[in-house]
């Protein structure tokens, strides 16, 4: 039986995709669940669904890029349920295009949500979990951060998203090492999905009004079309990925992959930098994709 059974979970990005699927699993495991998300209507309907499964739910609307709102999430969690055994720092947004074509607002939005959202979650919840562990030698906790395969390789035309997810990999590997210095009761995990059908390709729906998007450039339109196709044709389901998150917590495994075969590209990158040689063609396995992308970008 998993140590998370009957415990307390905090999930960001809980209204859709991996977050919602995780709440479904947490409900089946008898957990009390804090469902945190920025999208109020989706959060309300997700809350109704999870409550109908019999789970006590505290919905919490927040913008994870704002430190004070993540701090308020932690305070409300403590008041309502207690110290969470599972913190899933999962909320994220996608944005593509050539790296020099991101506007300042694009950078602020993507780095704010994907990277600072995770940093706030780690900063705010880890000390609470360590205190609970110190007070009770039986207490166990898990922190899962969602990065991406984009955190392990640098696929072109995905600019700020790659940067943000590499940062999440770094936070999470460091968290793993730092926790090992001070406890055996709280563990870190890193989720690196490849393309999985969720709402991630429609992230602009949650872009805040104070960070308006500029009219899209050619590269951004191409990136959007590619991500629409890749995400919606993904063969692995979000429900499967969420189950692998819980399995990894039960088995204390750090790296969680949705598509282990895609790790070949990570190996190529590591060989590039160790050889050292210039970065390999990311389209070597499917050259027609590279040809098509170059043609589209150059306007042929
Ligand atoms: N689906 C994929 O192919 C894929 C691949 C790699 C990584 N990821 C990552 O998985 C994570 C979950 O995304 P998903 O695929 O389930 O997409 P999704 O869009 O279905 O779910 C993301 C959820 O995060 C919420 N959210 C967005 N911005 C927020 C903010 N500022 N504050 C709070 N909540 C916010 C959204 O409202 C949404 O409910 C993201 O970090 C994403 O980058 C997804």
Short mmCIF file of C-alpha atoms and ligand atoms in Angstrom, two decimals:
data_model
loop_
_atom_site.label_atom_id
_atom_site.label_comp_id
_atom_site.label_asym_id
_atom_site.label_seq_id
_atom_site.Cartn_x
_atom_site.Cartn_y
_atom_site.Cartn_z
CA UNK A 1 0.00 0.00 0.00
CA UNK A 2 1.29 3.47 -0.88
CA UNK A 3 2.22 5.74 2.00
CA UNK A 4 0.07 8.38 0.29
CA UNK A 5 -3.12 6.37 0.92
CA UNK A 6 -5.47 8.44 3.09
CA UNK A 7 -3.07 11.40 3.10
CA UNK A 8 -3.29 15.02 1.96
CA UNK A 9 -2.48 16.18 -1.58
CA UNK A 10 -1.89 19.64 -3.05
CA UNK A 11 -2.06 19.74 -6.85
CA UNK A 12 -1.46 22.84 -8.96
CA UNK A 13 -2.93 22.86 -12.43
CA UNK A 14 -5.63 20.62 -10.95
CA UNK A 15 -8.42 21.64 -13.31
CA UNK A 16 -7.10 19.87 -16.42
CA UNK A 17 -4.65 17.36 -17.86
CA UNK A 18 -2.14 15.65 -15.54
CA UNK A 19 -3.35 17.65 -12.54
CA UNK A 20 -6.99 16.58 -12.88
CA UNK A 21 -6.03 12.95 -13.57
CA UNK A 22 -3.88 13.00 -10.42
CA UNK A 23 -6.82 14.27 -8.39
CA UNK A 24 -8.93 11.38 -9.72
CA UNK A 25 -6.29 8.92 -8.51
CA UNK A 26 -5.83 10.75 -5.20
CA UNK A 27 -9.61 10.55 -4.63
CA UNK A 28 -9.54 6.79 -5.22
CA UNK A 29 -6.71 6.58 -2.66
CA UNK A 30 -8.85 8.27 -0.02
CA UNK A 31 -6.77 11.44 0.01
CA UNK A 32 -7.96 14.88 1.01
CA UNK A 33 -7.19 17.11 -1.93
CA UNK A 34 -6.34 20.77 -2.42
CA UNK A 35 -7.11 21.55 -6.04
CA UNK A 36 -5.30 24.70 -7.13
CA UNK A 37 -5.70 26.33 -10.53
CA UNK A 38 -5.97 29.71 -12.22
CA UNK A 39 -9.00 28.86 -14.39
CA UNK A 40 -12.07 29.37 -12.20
CA UNK A 41 -14.73 27.67 -14.35
CA UNK A 42 -12.63 24.56 -15.04
CA UNK A 43 -11.65 24.41 -11.37
CA UNK A 44 -15.30 24.53 -10.23
CA UNK A 45 -16.33 21.67 -12.51
CA UNK A 46 -13.23 19.62 -11.61
CA UNK A 47 -14.00 20.15 -7.92
CA UNK A 48 -17.56 18.86 -8.40
CA UNK A 49 -16.28 15.78 -10.18
CA UNK A 50 -13.67 14.93 -7.53
CA UNK A 51 -16.09 15.55 -4.66
CA UNK A 52 -18.57 13.20 -6.36
CA UNK A 53 -15.90 10.50 -6.03
CA UNK A 54 -16.17 11.00 -2.27
CA UNK A 55 -12.99 12.99 -1.66
CA UNK A 56 -12.87 16.03 0.61
CA UNK A 57 -11.71 18.88 -1.65
CA UNK A 58 -10.51 22.40 -1.01
CA UNK A 59 -10.51 24.34 -4.30
CA UNK A 60 -8.04 27.21 -4.41
CA UNK A 61 -7.85 29.69 -7.25
CA UNK A 62 -4.37 31.11 -7.68
CA UNK A 63 -1.78 32.33 -10.11
CA UNK A 64 1.29 30.18 -9.28
CA UNK A 65 3.72 32.80 -10.54
CA UNK A 66 2.75 35.06 -7.64
CA UNK A 67 4.68 34.26 -4.47
CA UNK A 68 2.01 35.61 -2.12
CA UNK A 69 -0.69 33.43 -3.70
CA UNK A 70 1.36 30.25 -3.26
CA UNK A 71 2.05 31.30 0.33
CA UNK A 72 -1.71 31.76 0.82
CA UNK A 73 -2.27 28.30 -0.70
CA UNK A 74 0.04 26.75 1.90
CA UNK A 75 -1.61 28.63 4.77
CA UNK A 76 -5.09 27.57 3.61
CA UNK A 77 -3.94 23.95 3.20
CA UNK A 78 -2.60 23.87 6.77
CA UNK A 79 -5.79 25.40 8.16
CA UNK A 80 -8.13 23.19 6.20
CA UNK A 81 -6.42 19.78 6.10
CA UNK A 82 -2.89 19.93 7.58
CA UNK A 83 0.59 19.38 6.11
CA UNK A 84 0.39 17.81 2.64
CA UNK A 85 2.01 14.42 2.04
CA UNK A 86 2.01 15.08 -1.70
CA UNK A 87 2.78 18.43 -3.33
CA UNK A 88 2.47 18.26 -7.10
CA UNK A 89 3.93 21.46 -8.59
CA UNK A 90 2.43 20.84 -11.99
CA UNK A 91 0.76 24.00 -13.37
CA UNK A 92 2.39 25.09 -16.59
CA UNK A 93 1.91 26.89 -19.88
CA UNK A 94 3.30 26.37 -23.36
CA UNK A 95 4.63 28.95 -25.80
CA UNK A 96 6.77 28.54 -28.90
CA UNK A 97 8.58 30.44 -31.60
CA UNK A 98 12.12 31.54 -32.38
CA UNK A 99 13.87 32.49 -29.18
CA UNK A 100 14.55 36.11 -30.15
CA UNK A 101 10.90 36.67 -31.08
CA UNK A 102 9.50 36.23 -27.58
CA UNK A 103 8.36 39.54 -26.18
CA UNK A 104 9.32 40.59 -22.67
CA UNK A 105 5.77 39.66 -21.60
CA UNK A 106 6.14 36.20 -23.19
CA UNK A 107 9.30 35.60 -21.14
CA UNK A 108 7.72 36.90 -17.95
CA UNK A 109 4.62 34.75 -18.40
CA UNK A 110 6.36 31.47 -19.25
CA UNK A 111 9.19 31.82 -16.72
CA UNK A 112 6.77 33.13 -14.09
CA UNK A 113 4.36 30.18 -14.33
CA UNK A 114 6.62 27.27 -15.29
CA UNK A 115 9.76 28.10 -13.32
CA UNK A 116 8.82 30.50 -10.52
CA UNK A 117 5.57 28.61 -9.88
CA UNK A 118 7.64 25.52 -9.06
CA UNK A 119 10.22 27.55 -7.12
CA UNK A 120 7.45 29.04 -4.96
CA UNK A 121 5.92 25.62 -4.35
CA UNK A 122 9.27 24.19 -3.25
CA UNK A 123 10.14 27.21 -1.11
CA UNK A 124 6.78 27.32 0.66
CA UNK A 125 5.90 23.65 1.16
CA UNK A 126 9.25 21.93 1.80
CA UNK A 127 9.83 23.47 5.27
CA UNK A 128 6.30 22.47 6.32
CA UNK A 129 6.92 18.90 5.19
CA UNK A 130 10.29 18.75 6.95
CA UNK A 131 8.68 19.98 10.17
CA UNK A 132 6.00 17.27 9.93
CA UNK A 133 8.72 14.66 9.29
CA UNK A 134 10.70 15.82 12.30
CA UNK A 135 7.63 15.68 14.55
CA UNK A 136 6.72 12.12 13.49
CA UNK A 137 9.23 9.49 12.33
CA UNK A 138 6.42 7.66 10.47
CA UNK A 139 5.43 10.71 8.41
CA UNK A 140 6.25 10.56 4.68
CA UNK A 141 6.04 13.22 2.00
CA UNK A 142 6.64 13.58 -1.74
CA UNK A 143 7.22 16.66 -3.88
CA UNK A 144 6.66 16.12 -7.60
CA UNK A 145 7.62 18.83 -10.07
CA UNK A 146 6.46 18.79 -13.67
CA UNK A 147 9.15 19.65 -16.20
CA UNK A 148 9.08 18.14 -19.70
CA UNK A 149 11.34 16.41 -22.19
CA UNK A 150 11.90 20.07 -23.15
CA UNK A 151 13.84 20.31 -19.88
CA UNK A 152 16.33 17.67 -21.04
CA UNK A 153 16.91 18.65 -24.68
CA UNK A 154 16.62 21.93 -26.59
CA UNK A 155 14.24 21.39 -29.50
CA UNK A 156 14.24 24.44 -31.79
CA UNK A 157 11.38 26.93 -32.01
CA UNK A 158 10.33 26.31 -28.39
CA UNK A 159 12.40 29.17 -26.88
CA UNK A 160 11.26 30.21 -23.43
CA UNK A 161 9.49 26.92 -22.75
CA UNK A 162 12.79 25.02 -23.03
CA UNK A 163 14.47 27.50 -20.70
CA UNK A 164 11.72 27.26 -18.09
CA UNK A 165 11.70 23.46 -18.11
CA UNK A 166 15.49 23.15 -17.89
CA UNK A 167 15.13 25.31 -14.79
CA UNK A 168 12.55 22.92 -13.34
CA UNK A 169 14.90 19.98 -13.92
CA UNK A 170 17.62 21.89 -12.07
CA UNK A 171 15.36 22.83 -9.15
CA UNK A 172 14.18 19.24 -8.83
CA UNK A 173 17.58 17.53 -9.04
CA UNK A 174 18.92 20.02 -6.50
CA UNK A 175 15.90 19.47 -4.27
CA UNK A 176 16.53 15.73 -4.42
CA UNK A 177 20.14 16.20 -3.34
CA UNK A 178 19.34 18.79 -0.68
CA UNK A 179 16.59 16.67 0.86
CA UNK A 180 18.95 13.70 1.03
CA UNK A 181 21.25 15.82 3.21
CA UNK A 182 18.60 16.36 5.86
CA UNK A 183 15.92 13.63 5.78
CA UNK A 184 14.88 10.17 4.60
CA UNK A 185 11.17 10.99 4.98
CA UNK A 186 10.56 13.54 2.20
CA UNK A 187 11.39 12.71 -1.41
CA UNK A 188 11.56 14.70 -4.64
CA UNK A 189 10.41 13.46 -8.05
CA UNK A 190 10.61 14.90 -11.56
CA UNK A 191 7.95 14.37 -14.22
CA UNK A 192 9.23 14.75 -17.79
CA UNK A 193 6.40 14.09 -20.23
CA UNK A 194 6.69 14.12 -23.99
CA UNK A 195 3.58 14.95 -26.06
CA UNK A 196 0.40 13.82 -24.27
CA UNK A 197 -3.15 14.94 -25.13
CA UNK A 198 -4.16 17.61 -22.57
CA UNK A 199 -5.01 21.30 -22.78
CA UNK A 200 -1.34 22.39 -22.85
CA UNK A 201 -1.45 23.52 -26.51
CA UNK A 202 -4.26 25.93 -25.59
CA UNK A 203 -2.36 27.59 -22.75
CA UNK A 204 -3.13 31.05 -24.07
CA UNK A 205 -6.60 30.62 -22.54
CA UNK A 206 -5.04 31.35 -19.16
CA UNK A 207 -2.72 34.15 -20.13
CA UNK A 208 -3.35 37.01 -17.68
CA UNK A 209 -4.61 40.32 -19.09
CA UNK A 210 -1.63 42.18 -17.64
CA UNK A 211 0.62 40.06 -19.88
CA UNK A 212 -1.03 40.47 -23.27
CA UNK A 213 0.29 38.53 -26.25
CA UNK A 214 1.61 40.49 -29.22
CA UNK A 215 0.28 39.54 -32.67
CA UNK A 216 1.93 36.15 -33.39
CA UNK A 217 4.99 36.01 -35.62
CA UNK A 218 5.38 33.44 -38.38
CA UNK A 219 7.53 31.21 -36.14
CA UNK A 220 4.96 31.40 -33.35
CA UNK A 221 2.12 30.41 -35.69
CA UNK A 222 4.20 27.47 -36.93
CA UNK A 223 5.03 26.44 -33.35
CA UNK A 224 1.35 26.58 -32.42
CA UNK A 225 0.34 24.42 -35.38
CA UNK A 226 3.09 21.89 -34.61
CA UNK A 227 2.15 21.71 -30.96
CA UNK A 228 -1.58 21.36 -31.78
CA UNK A 229 -0.73 18.36 -33.94
CA UNK A 230 1.86 16.76 -31.64
CA UNK A 231 -0.19 17.13 -28.43
CA UNK A 232 -3.52 16.02 -29.87
CA UNK A 233 -2.05 12.98 -31.61
CA UNK A 234 -0.15 11.75 -28.53
CA UNK A 235 -0.79 8.05 -27.85
CA UNK A 236 -0.06 7.97 -24.10
CA UNK A 237 -2.94 9.26 -21.96
CA UNK A 238 -2.75 11.83 -19.17
CA UNK A 239 -4.38 9.24 -16.88
CA UNK A 240 -1.50 6.83 -17.51
CA UNK A 241 1.06 9.53 -16.79
CA UNK A 242 -0.71 10.48 -13.55
CA UNK A 243 -0.67 6.83 -12.45
CA UNK A 244 3.09 6.70 -13.11
CA UNK A 245 3.49 9.74 -10.84
CA UNK A 246 1.84 7.86 -7.96
CA UNK A 247 3.80 4.68 -8.75
CA UNK A 248 7.05 6.65 -8.64
CA UNK A 249 6.12 8.09 -5.24
CA UNK A 250 5.33 4.60 -3.94
CA UNK A 251 8.66 3.20 -5.24
CA UNK A 252 10.72 6.32 -4.49
CA UNK A 253 11.80 6.80 -8.10
CA UNK A 254 12.95 10.28 -9.09
CA UNK A 255 12.68 10.43 -12.90
CA UNK A 256 9.21 9.85 -14.37
CA UNK A 257 9.00 9.60 -18.17
CA UNK A 258 5.95 9.25 -20.38
CA UNK A 259 7.96 8.15 -23.44
CA UNK A 260 11.20 6.43 -22.39
CA UNK A 261 12.14 5.87 -26.05
CA UNK A 262 12.44 9.63 -26.54
CA UNK A 263 15.43 9.54 -24.16
CA UNK A 264 17.60 8.72 -27.19
CA UNK A 265 17.59 12.47 -27.89
CA UNK A 266 18.90 13.14 -24.38
CA UNK A 267 21.72 10.68 -24.98
CA UNK A 268 22.62 12.45 -28.22
CA UNK A 269 22.68 15.80 -26.43
CA UNK A 270 24.92 14.46 -23.68
CA UNK A 271 27.26 12.96 -26.29
CA UNK A 272 27.32 16.36 -28.07
CA UNK A 273 28.46 18.14 -24.96
CA UNK A 274 30.86 15.47 -23.75
CA UNK A 275 32.60 14.89 -27.09
CA UNK A 276 32.44 17.96 -27.44
CA UNK A 277 30.86 18.60 -30.82
CA UNK A 278 28.29 21.06 -32.09
CA UNK A 279 24.62 20.34 -31.23
CA UNK A 280 23.27 17.50 -33.41
CA UNK A 281 20.44 17.91 -35.90
CA UNK A 282 17.27 17.46 -33.80
CA UNK A 283 15.51 16.13 -36.90
CA UNK A 284 18.09 13.45 -37.76
CA UNK A 285 15.53 10.67 -37.22
CA UNK A 286 12.86 12.47 -39.27
CA UNK A 287 14.69 14.77 -41.71
CA UNK A 288 11.48 15.69 -43.56
CA UNK A 289 10.30 17.55 -40.45
CA UNK A 290 13.46 19.68 -40.42
CA UNK A 291 13.14 20.42 -44.14
CA UNK A 292 9.50 21.42 -43.69
CA UNK A 293 10.22 23.66 -40.68
CA UNK A 294 13.10 25.45 -42.44
CA UNK A 295 10.97 25.99 -45.54
CA UNK A 296 8.08 27.36 -43.49
CA UNK A 297 10.30 29.70 -41.48
CA UNK A 298 12.06 31.01 -44.57
CA UNK A 299 8.71 31.54 -46.28
CA UNK A 300 9.22 29.25 -49.30
N1 LIG B 1 0.74 17.57 -22.24
C1 LIG B 1 1.98 17.56 -22.68
O1 LIG B 1 2.25 17.15 -23.82
C2 LIG B 1 3.09 18.03 -21.78
C3 LIG B 1 4.41 17.69 -22.14
C4 LIG B 1 5.43 18.10 -21.31
C5 LIG B 1 5.16 18.82 -20.15
N2 LIG B 1 3.87 19.14 -19.84
C6 LIG B 1 3.64 19.90 -18.61
O2 LIG B 1 2.62 19.30 -17.84
C7 LIG B 1 2.09 20.27 -16.94
C8 LIG B 1 0.58 20.15 -16.88
O3 LIG B 1 0.07 20.53 -18.14
P1 LIG B 1 -1.03 19.69 -18.92
O4 LIG B 1 -0.35 19.04 -20.06
O5 LIG B 1 -1.83 18.87 -17.98
O6 LIG B 1 -1.88 20.90 -19.56
P2 LIG B 1 -3.33 21.49 -19.20
O7 LIG B 1 -3.41 22.80 -19.89
O8 LIG B 1 -4.36 20.46 -19.52
O9 LIG B 1 -3.29 21.71 -17.63
C9 LIG B 1 -2.54 22.76 -17.06
C10 LIG B 1 -3.35 23.38 -15.93
O10 LIG B 1 -2.56 24.43 -15.35
C11 LIG B 1 -3.40 25.55 -15.11
N3 LIG B 1 -2.61 26.77 -15.08
C12 LIG B 1 -2.06 27.42 -16.14
N4 LIG B 1 -1.44 28.53 -15.74
C13 LIG B 1 -1.59 28.59 -14.39
C14 LIG B 1 -1.17 29.51 -13.41
N5 LIG B 1 -0.48 30.60 -13.75
N6 LIG B 1 -1.48 29.27 -12.11
C15 LIG B 1 -2.21 28.16 -11.79
N7 LIG B 1 -2.64 27.27 -12.67
C16 LIG B 1 -2.33 27.47 -13.97
C17 LIG B 1 -4.40 25.52 -16.26
O11 LIG B 1 -5.57 26.26 -15.97
C18 LIG B 1 -4.65 24.03 -16.42
O12 LIG B 1 -5.75 23.61 -15.66
C19 LIG B 1 2.62 21.61 -17.41
O13 LIG B 1 3.66 22.03 -16.54
C20 LIG B 1 3.16 21.32 -18.78
O14 LIG B 1 4.21 22.19 -19.17
C21 LIG B 1 2.83 18.76 -20.63
#
